[in-house]
Amino acid sequence: LLPKLKKYYDPANTKKLQIIAISIDDNKQDVLNAIHDHGYRWINIAELKGWDGPIVEQYNVSATPTFYLLDKDKKIIAKNI
């Protein structure tokens, strides 16, 4: 799904759409390679703790990919189930 999102993302217009990707990988080079190879120019975060990272627990992530849609006030308004 990330390649499809790339079509809609314009780094020059992040007021319209901002994407923040959070990787659950535990290997920094794997994360950097994916960002480089696929040209993901949005914000990319990696705790490098795999499934043991605090974001996984805080947002109850149980599978990948998991998506959350936030409004302009950063309130979650939709998520995949």
mmCIF file of C-alpha atoms in Angstrom:
data_model
loop_
_atom_site.group_PDB
_atom_site.id
_atom_site.type_symbol
_atom_site.label_atom_id
_atom_site.label_comp_id
_atom_site.label_asym_id
_atom_site.label_seq_id
_atom_site.Cartn_x
_atom_site.Cartn_y
_atom_site.Cartn_z
ATOM 1 C CA LEU A 1 0.000 0.000 0.000
ATOM 2 C CA LEU A 2 2.868 2.416 0.560
ATOM 3 C CA PRO A 3 3.691 2.565 -3.165
ATOM 4 C CA LYS A 4 0.070 3.578 -3.822
ATOM 5 C CA LEU A 5 0.266 6.302 -1.165
ATOM 6 C CA LYS A 6 3.334 7.693 -2.936
ATOM 7 C CA LYS A 7 1.079 8.719 -5.821
ATOM 8 C CA TYR A 8 -0.898 11.029 -3.523
ATOM 9 C CA TYR A 9 1.931 12.402 -1.425
ATOM 10 C CA ASP A 10 3.418 15.762 -2.320
ATOM 11 C CA PRO A 11 6.281 16.736 0.004
ATOM 12 C CA ALA A 12 5.791 20.349 -1.095
ATOM 13 C CA ASN A 13 2.178 20.328 0.152
ATOM 14 C CA THR A 14 2.112 18.564 3.516
ATOM 15 C CA LYS A 15 -0.775 20.729 4.707
ATOM 16 C CA LYS A 16 -3.046 18.693 2.440
ATOM 17 C CA LEU A 17 -1.623 15.259 3.303
ATOM 18 C CA GLN A 18 1.143 14.227 5.658
ATOM 19 C CA ILE A 19 2.347 10.651 5.920
ATOM 20 C CA ILE A 20 4.327 9.333 8.856
ATOM 21 C CA ALA A 21 5.626 5.792 8.495
ATOM 22 C CA ILE A 22 6.679 3.876 11.577
ATOM 23 C CA SER A 23 8.760 0.801 10.927
ATOM 24 C CA ILE A 24 8.727 -2.179 13.244
ATOM 25 C CA ASP A 25 11.983 -3.489 11.823
ATOM 26 C CA ASP A 26 14.833 -4.131 14.203
ATOM 27 C CA ASN A 27 17.617 -3.561 11.665
ATOM 28 C CA LYS A 28 18.506 0.042 10.812
ATOM 29 C CA GLN A 29 20.046 -0.814 7.449
ATOM 30 C CA ASP A 30 16.865 -2.633 6.349
ATOM 31 C CA VAL A 31 14.852 0.501 7.160
ATOM 32 C CA LEU A 32 17.276 2.794 5.347
ATOM 33 C CA ASN A 33 17.353 0.497 2.320
ATOM 34 C CA ALA A 34 13.547 0.420 2.083
ATOM 35 C CA ILE A 35 13.309 4.206 2.332
ATOM 36 C CA HIS A 36 15.995 4.673 -0.326
ATOM 37 C CA ASP A 37 14.910 1.878 -2.680
ATOM 38 C CA HIS A 38 11.251 2.922 -2.719
ATOM 39 C CA GLY A 39 11.762 6.690 -2.516
ATOM 40 C CA TYR A 40 9.625 7.254 0.570
ATOM 41 C CA ARG A 41 10.078 10.985 1.127
ATOM 42 C CA TRP A 42 7.699 11.349 4.031
ATOM 43 C CA ILE A 43 8.570 11.204 7.728
ATOM 44 C CA ASN A 44 10.009 7.791 8.579
ATOM 45 C CA ILE A 45 10.426 6.613 12.179
ATOM 46 C CA ALA A 46 12.051 3.395 13.349
ATOM 47 C CA GLU A 47 12.419 2.428 16.992
ATOM 48 C CA LEU A 48 14.487 -0.599 15.899
ATOM 49 C CA LYS A 49 12.817 -2.774 18.534
ATOM 50 C CA GLY A 50 10.673 -4.933 16.255
ATOM 51 C CA TRP A 51 7.396 -5.993 17.841
ATOM 52 C CA ASP A 52 8.703 -4.962 21.271
ATOM 53 C CA GLY A 53 8.674 -1.226 20.576
ATOM 54 C CA PRO A 54 6.521 1.121 22.654
ATOM 55 C CA ILE A 55 4.604 2.403 19.619
ATOM 56 C CA VAL A 56 3.442 -1.157 18.842
ATOM 57 C CA GLU A 57 2.034 -1.442 22.341
ATOM 58 C CA GLN A 58 0.698 2.097 22.611
ATOM 59 C CA TYR A 59 -1.298 1.847 19.370
ATOM 60 C CA ASN A 60 -2.153 -1.847 19.687
ATOM 61 C CA VAL A 61 -0.504 -2.785 16.391
ATOM 62 C CA SER A 62 -0.964 -6.500 15.701
ATOM 63 C CA ALA A 63 -0.205 -6.705 11.969
ATOM 64 C CA THR A 64 1.470 -4.803 9.183
ATOM 65 C CA PRO A 65 0.581 -2.674 7.516
ATOM 66 C CA THR A 66 -1.577 -0.835 10.031
ATOM 67 C CA PHE A 67 -2.942 2.557 9.032
ATOM 68 C CA TYR A 68 -4.443 5.378 11.054
ATOM 69 C CA LEU A 69 -6.133 8.402 9.525
ATOM 70 C CA LEU A 70 -5.854 11.528 11.646
ATOM 71 C CA ASP A 71 -7.656 14.816 11.272
ATOM 72 C CA LYS A 72 -6.003 18.224 11.409
ATOM 73 C CA ASP A 73 -6.088 18.090 15.216
ATOM 74 C CA LYS A 74 -4.197 14.763 15.207
ATOM 75 C CA LYS A 75 -7.240 12.820 16.405
ATOM 76 C CA ILE A 76 -7.578 9.292 15.009
ATOM 77 C CA ILE A 77 -10.694 9.291 12.866
ATOM 78 C CA ALA A 78 -10.264 5.942 11.099
ATOM 79 C CA LYS A 79 -8.118 2.823 11.277
ATOM 80 C CA ASN A 80 -8.018 -0.516 9.578
ATOM 81 C CA ILE A 81 -9.457 -3.404 11.545
#
